[in-house]
Amino acid sequence: ALAPRCGRVLLGLEQRLAVPAVVSPATGRPYAAAAKSAKKDAKKTKQEKGKDKPAPQRQPLLAQPVDDVYLTWLYRRPSYELEQAVGMLKRFQELDFTHPKQFVYINVFLDMALQKKKKVDPFSSSVTLPHRFTDEVNKVLVFTENEQEAEVAREHGAAIVGGLELVKWILEDEIQADFYVAVPAIIPKLIPLRNKLKRKYPSTRRNSLGSDIPKMLQFFRECHEYAVEDESIIKTRIARLDMPTEHIIANLKTVIHDICTFKPSNYDPIVQKLVIRSSTSEGLLLNLDGILPQVEKVEEKEEKNAVDEDQQKPVQESVST
């Protein structure tokens, strides 16, 4: 408002013009705070109601479908006997007109747990399969400084033979091999390669350190290697689909029995689930009965025999007296 021309100012107008009015959000919007508090209370009540409601229970999976067309996620995954599964893989190949000599693979799901939160460390191993399924030969390097041993290594198929001069080339990645074996005399000079080769470093535990060079070469040139992936899974090929069924089964059991040696038998079996497939087929879940080594049953028999012996001893003593 403007003052009259007479020069008089209305009462209180001078103070209003001198001091600007400051309006707080609360006073400007008297219903904002109340609305926010009401929303918070509504959220709290919804959360409390959600906690009070029991969690929805998932219906158990059905055993076997009745119809030919069904939803797979409603039924338990079927498991097959080993011989039956191999026959199904061979049948799939015929129906799909795929290559008959394709590889057969297994996916092994492991239980690595031990007592007191300890676990089996991820491992790798090499095993000789009873029935070879490929003509490929592994490249083996032999460490030796003895000329006679070097000559024997070359005669038995060593890809590379040498002594201390090979260390520098291996560290610089100029020389690589599938496996490395050594004689005991040279092992002190190979210490710089320990971090480089890691699991492939020659050792007696892996049978890659010894004096019998022909025996080591025969094993590592033809052996089959596998390793744990993602801390608890082994994926490896074991045969070709055109091999006889009994040969495929023998190769599979050889690998599984070797895997079972990495966990003590007094714990749960290390193999929890086993799936077999070919290069072009779906995976088939296997029934583990008859595949895993029967270690527990042997131990139970030994315990029973020990109990029987303890019970028989007092009887024999009483008869002798």
mmCIF file of N, CA and C in Angstrom, residues 164-229:
data_model
loop_
_atom_site.group_PDB
_atom_site.id
_atom_site.type_symbol
_atom_site.label_atom_id
_atom_site.label_comp_id
_atom_site.label_asym_id
_atom_site.label_seq_id
_atom_site.Cartn_x
_atom_site.Cartn_y
_atom_site.Cartn_z
ATOM 1 N N LEU A 164 69.276 -76.677 -15.698
ATOM 2 C CA LEU A 164 69.092 -75.355 -15.125
ATOM 3 C C LEU A 164 68.802 -74.300 -16.188
ATOM 4 N N GLU A 165 69.284 -74.508 -17.418
ATOM 5 C CA GLU A 165 69.068 -73.505 -18.470
ATOM 6 C C GLU A 165 67.592 -73.332 -18.833
ATOM 7 N N LEU A 166 66.747 -74.303 -18.498
ATOM 8 C CA LEU A 166 65.330 -74.205 -18.829
ATOM 9 C C LEU A 166 64.561 -73.272 -17.892
ATOM 10 N N VAL A 167 65.136 -73.002 -16.710
ATOM 11 C CA VAL A 167 64.421 -72.206 -15.711
ATOM 12 C C VAL A 167 64.109 -70.810 -16.244
ATOM 13 N N LYS A 168 65.103 -70.161 -16.827
ATOM 14 C CA LYS A 168 64.910 -68.797 -17.337
ATOM 15 C C LYS A 168 63.875 -68.787 -18.454
ATOM 16 N N TRP A 169 63.932 -69.735 -19.347
ATOM 17 C CA TRP A 169 62.995 -69.773 -20.470
ATOM 18 C C TRP A 169 61.565 -70.009 -19.997
ATOM 19 N N ILE A 170 61.407 -70.837 -18.951
ATOM 20 C CA ILE A 170 60.060 -71.083 -18.422
ATOM 21 C C ILE A 170 59.516 -69.843 -17.723
ATOM 22 N N LEU A 171 60.369 -69.131 -16.986
ATOM 23 C CA LEU A 171 59.931 -67.916 -16.309
ATOM 24 C C LEU A 171 59.520 -66.837 -17.303
ATOM 25 N N GLU A 172 60.121 -66.823 -18.473
ATOM 26 C CA GLU A 172 59.808 -65.833 -19.502
ATOM 27 C C GLU A 172 58.745 -66.337 -20.485
ATOM 28 N N ASP A 173 58.141 -67.480 -20.180
ATOM 29 C CA ASP A 173 57.069 -68.055 -21.003
ATOM 30 C C ASP A 173 57.517 -68.408 -22.419
ATOM 31 N N GLU A 174 58.791 -68.654 -22.589
ATOM 32 C CA GLU A 174 59.278 -69.107 -23.893
ATOM 33 C C GLU A 174 59.114 -70.613 -24.066
ATOM 34 N N ILE A 175 58.978 -71.332 -22.953
ATOM 35 C CA ILE A 175 58.766 -72.781 -22.977
ATOM 36 C C ILE A 175 57.579 -73.102 -22.085
ATOM 37 N N GLN A 176 56.655 -73.895 -22.598
ATOM 38 C CA GLN A 176 55.497 -74.339 -21.836
ATOM 39 C C GLN A 176 55.252 -75.814 -22.110
ATOM 40 N N ALA A 177 54.727 -76.512 -21.131
ATOM 41 C CA ALA A 177 54.424 -77.937 -21.263
ATOM 42 C C ALA A 177 53.167 -78.257 -20.470
ATOM 43 N N ASP A 178 52.583 -79.408 -20.771
ATOM 44 C CA ASP A 178 51.393 -79.851 -20.031
ATOM 45 C C ASP A 178 51.764 -80.353 -18.644
ATOM 46 N N PHE A 179 52.916 -81.036 -18.548
ATOM 47 C CA PHE A 179 53.378 -81.577 -17.271
ATOM 48 C C PHE A 179 54.895 -81.424 -17.177
ATOM 49 N N TYR A 180 55.370 -81.321 -15.926
ATOM 50 C CA TYR A 180 56.801 -81.163 -15.659
ATOM 51 C C TYR A 180 57.222 -82.242 -14.668
ATOM 52 N N VAL A 181 58.230 -83.025 -15.028
ATOM 53 C CA VAL A 181 58.763 -84.066 -14.148
ATOM 54 C C VAL A 181 60.254 -83.808 -13.952
ATOM 55 N N ALA A 182 60.787 -84.332 -12.851
ATOM 56 C CA ALA A 182 62.192 -84.068 -12.521
ATOM 57 C C ALA A 182 62.757 -85.221 -11.732
ATOM 58 N N VAL A 183 64.069 -85.332 -11.762
ATOM 59 C CA VAL A 183 64.797 -86.296 -10.930
ATOM 60 C C VAL A 183 65.180 -85.603 -9.631
ATOM 61 N N PRO A 184 65.377 -86.340 -8.534
ATOM 62 C CA PRO A 184 65.645 -85.699 -7.235
ATOM 63 C C PRO A 184 66.902 -84.845 -7.210
ATOM 64 N N ALA A 185 67.915 -85.163 -8.009
ATOM 65 C CA ALA A 185 69.186 -84.436 -7.931
ATOM 66 C C ALA A 185 69.061 -82.978 -8.346
ATOM 67 N N ILE A 186 68.123 -82.654 -9.201
ATOM 68 C CA ILE A 186 68.026 -81.290 -9.727
ATOM 69 C C ILE A 186 66.973 -80.453 -9.020
ATOM 70 N N ILE A 187 66.202 -81.034 -8.152
ATOM 71 C CA ILE A 187 65.080 -80.310 -7.555
ATOM 72 C C ILE A 187 65.512 -79.074 -6.761
ATOM 73 N N PRO A 188 66.668 -79.031 -6.064
ATOM 74 C CA PRO A 188 67.047 -77.782 -5.367
ATOM 75 C C PRO A 188 67.244 -76.601 -6.312
ATOM 76 N N LYS A 189 67.593 -76.844 -7.558
ATOM 77 C CA LYS A 189 67.823 -75.765 -8.515
ATOM 78 C C LYS A 189 66.524 -75.269 -9.155
ATOM 79 N N LEU A 190 65.411 -75.930 -8.894
ATOM 80 C CA LEU A 190 64.138 -75.556 -9.509
ATOM 81 C C LEU A 190 63.244 -74.733 -8.602
ATOM 82 N N ILE A 191 63.763 -74.341 -7.433
ATOM 83 C CA ILE A 191 62.949 -73.584 -6.477
ATOM 84 C C ILE A 191 62.398 -72.288 -7.076
ATOM 85 N N PRO A 192 63.122 -71.541 -7.942
ATOM 86 C CA PRO A 192 62.537 -70.332 -8.541
ATOM 87 C C PRO A 192 61.277 -70.589 -9.354
ATOM 88 N N LEU A 193 61.025 -71.834 -9.745
ATOM 89 C CA LEU A 193 59.846 -72.158 -10.550
ATOM 90 C C LEU A 193 58.625 -72.529 -9.712
ATOM 91 N N ARG A 194 58.782 -72.545 -8.385
ATOM 92 C CA ARG A 194 57.671 -73.021 -7.549
ATOM 93 C C ARG A 194 56.423 -72.161 -7.717
ATOM 94 N N ASN A 195 56.575 -70.846 -7.666
ATOM 95 C CA ASN A 195 55.409 -69.963 -7.810
ATOM 96 C C ASN A 195 54.908 -69.914 -9.247
ATOM 97 N N LYS A 196 55.802 -70.156 -10.197
ATOM 98 C CA LYS A 196 55.404 -70.113 -11.604
ATOM 99 C C LYS A 196 54.591 -71.344 -11.987
ATOM 100 N N LEU A 197 55.055 -72.507 -11.631
ATOM 101 C CA LEU A 197 54.383 -73.751 -12.016
ATOM 102 C C LEU A 197 53.234 -74.114 -11.082
ATOM 103 N N LYS A 198 53.298 -73.677 -9.822
ATOM 104 C CA LYS A 198 52.246 -73.936 -8.837
ATOM 105 C C LYS A 198 51.947 -75.442 -8.728
ATOM 106 N N ARG A 199 50.751 -75.860 -9.131
ATOM 107 C CA ARG A 199 50.360 -77.267 -8.957
ATOM 108 C C ARG A 199 51.148 -78.206 -9.857
ATOM 109 N N LYS A 200 51.730 -77.685 -10.915
ATOM 110 C CA LYS A 200 52.485 -78.533 -11.829
ATOM 111 C C LYS A 200 53.959 -78.645 -11.439
ATOM 112 N N TYR A 201 54.337 -78.043 -10.323
ATOM 113 C CA TYR A 201 55.716 -78.152 -9.854
ATOM 114 C C TYR A 201 55.999 -79.606 -9.465
ATOM 115 N N PRO A 202 57.127 -80.168 -9.882
ATOM 116 C CA PRO A 202 57.408 -81.594 -9.602
ATOM 117 C C PRO A 202 57.384 -81.904 -8.108
ATOM 118 N N SER A 203 56.680 -82.978 -7.744
ATOM 119 C CA SER A 203 56.597 -83.390 -6.342
ATOM 120 C C SER A 203 56.312 -84.886 -6.286
ATOM 121 N N THR A 204 56.741 -85.499 -5.210
ATOM 122 C CA THR A 204 56.504 -86.935 -5.034
ATOM 123 C C THR A 204 55.025 -87.225 -4.826
ATOM 124 N N ARG A 205 54.277 -86.283 -4.237
ATOM 125 C CA ARG A 205 52.844 -86.492 -4.004
ATOM 126 C C ARG A 205 52.089 -86.621 -5.313
ATOM 127 N N ARG A 206 52.541 -85.928 -6.336
ATOM 128 C CA ARG A 206 51.905 -86.004 -7.649
ATOM 129 C C ARG A 206 52.589 -87.013 -8.567
ATOM 130 N N ASN A 207 53.548 -87.743 -8.015
ATOM 131 C CA ASN A 207 54.281 -88.748 -8.789
ATOM 132 C C ASN A 207 55.052 -88.151 -9.963
ATOM 133 N N SER A 208 55.397 -86.875 -9.848
ATOM 134 C CA SER A 208 56.171 -86.211 -10.902
ATOM 135 C C SER A 208 57.620 -85.959 -10.499
ATOM 136 N N LEU A 209 58.037 -86.511 -9.382
ATOM 137 C CA LEU A 209 59.421 -86.417 -8.925
ATOM 138 C C LEU A 209 59.902 -87.808 -8.563
ATOM 139 N N GLY A 210 60.905 -88.290 -9.283
ATOM 140 C CA GLY A 210 61.407 -89.633 -9.030
ATOM 141 C C GLY A 210 62.537 -89.981 -9.978
ATOM 142 N N SER A 211 63.039 -91.192 -9.821
ATOM 143 C CA SER A 211 64.171 -91.642 -10.632
ATOM 144 C C SER A 211 63.742 -92.501 -11.819
ATOM 145 N N ASP A 212 62.504 -93.003 -11.786
ATOM 146 C CA ASP A 212 62.034 -93.851 -12.880
ATOM 147 C C ASP A 212 61.425 -92.973 -13.980
ATOM 148 N N ILE A 213 62.276 -92.471 -14.853
ATOM 149 C CA ILE A 213 61.829 -91.556 -15.904
ATOM 150 C C ILE A 213 60.867 -92.236 -16.881
ATOM 151 N N PRO A 214 61.130 -93.449 -17.362
ATOM 152 C CA PRO A 214 60.161 -94.076 -18.288
ATOM 153 C C PRO A 214 58.768 -94.233 -17.693
ATOM 154 N N LYS A 215 58.693 -94.589 -16.412
ATOM 155 C CA LYS A 215 57.389 -94.765 -15.779
ATOM 156 C C LYS A 215 56.647 -93.437 -15.675
ATOM 157 N N MET A 216 57.357 -92.372 -15.285
ATOM 158 C CA MET A 216 56.716 -91.066 -15.177
ATOM 159 C C MET A 216 56.251 -90.577 -16.541
ATOM 160 N N LEU A 217 57.068 -90.777 -17.565
ATOM 161 C CA LEU A 217 56.690 -90.333 -18.900
ATOM 162 C C LEU A 217 55.476 -91.106 -19.427
ATOM 163 N N GLN A 218 55.431 -92.387 -19.188
ATOM 164 C CA GLN A 218 54.292 -93.177 -19.655
ATOM 165 C C GLN A 218 52.991 -92.699 -19.011
ATOM 166 N N PHE A 219 53.053 -92.356 -17.735
ATOM 167 C CA PHE A 219 51.847 -91.908 -17.038
ATOM 168 C C PHE A 219 51.403 -90.528 -17.521
ATOM 169 N N PHE A 220 52.324 -89.551 -17.529
ATOM 170 C CA PHE A 220 51.928 -88.174 -17.812
ATOM 171 C C PHE A 220 51.676 -87.923 -19.293
ATOM 172 N N ARG A 221 52.220 -88.721 -20.188
ATOM 173 C CA ARG A 221 51.923 -88.541 -21.601
ATOM 174 C C ARG A 221 50.506 -89.010 -21.944
ATOM 175 N N GLU A 222 49.963 -89.967 -21.180
ATOM 176 C CA GLU A 222 48.660 -90.536 -21.499
ATOM 177 C C GLU A 222 47.593 -90.255 -20.443
ATOM 178 N N CYS A 223 47.942 -89.567 -19.360
ATOM 179 C CA CYS A 223 46.984 -89.388 -18.264
ATOM 180 C C CYS A 223 45.906 -88.372 -18.635
ATOM 181 N N HIS A 224 44.829 -88.412 -17.861
ATOM 182 C CA HIS A 224 43.706 -87.489 -18.025
ATOM 183 C C HIS A 224 43.674 -86.567 -16.810
ATOM 184 N N GLU A 225 43.698 -85.271 -17.054
ATOM 185 C CA GLU A 225 43.749 -84.284 -15.977
ATOM 186 C C GLU A 225 42.388 -83.607 -15.813
ATOM 187 N N TYR A 226 42.018 -83.344 -14.553
ATOM 188 C CA TYR A 226 40.802 -82.599 -14.246
ATOM 189 C C TYR A 226 41.091 -81.687 -13.065
ATOM 190 N N ALA A 227 40.256 -80.687 -12.861
ATOM 191 C CA ALA A 227 40.455 -79.720 -11.781
ATOM 192 C C ALA A 227 39.117 -79.189 -11.291
ATOM 193 N N VAL A 228 39.106 -78.703 -10.056
ATOM 194 C CA VAL A 228 37.913 -78.119 -9.447
ATOM 195 C C VAL A 228 37.752 -76.693 -9.953
ATOM 196 N N GLU A 229 36.548 -76.371 -10.425
ATOM 197 C CA GLU A 229 36.221 -75.033 -10.886
ATOM 198 C C GLU A 229 35.174 -74.418 -9.958
#
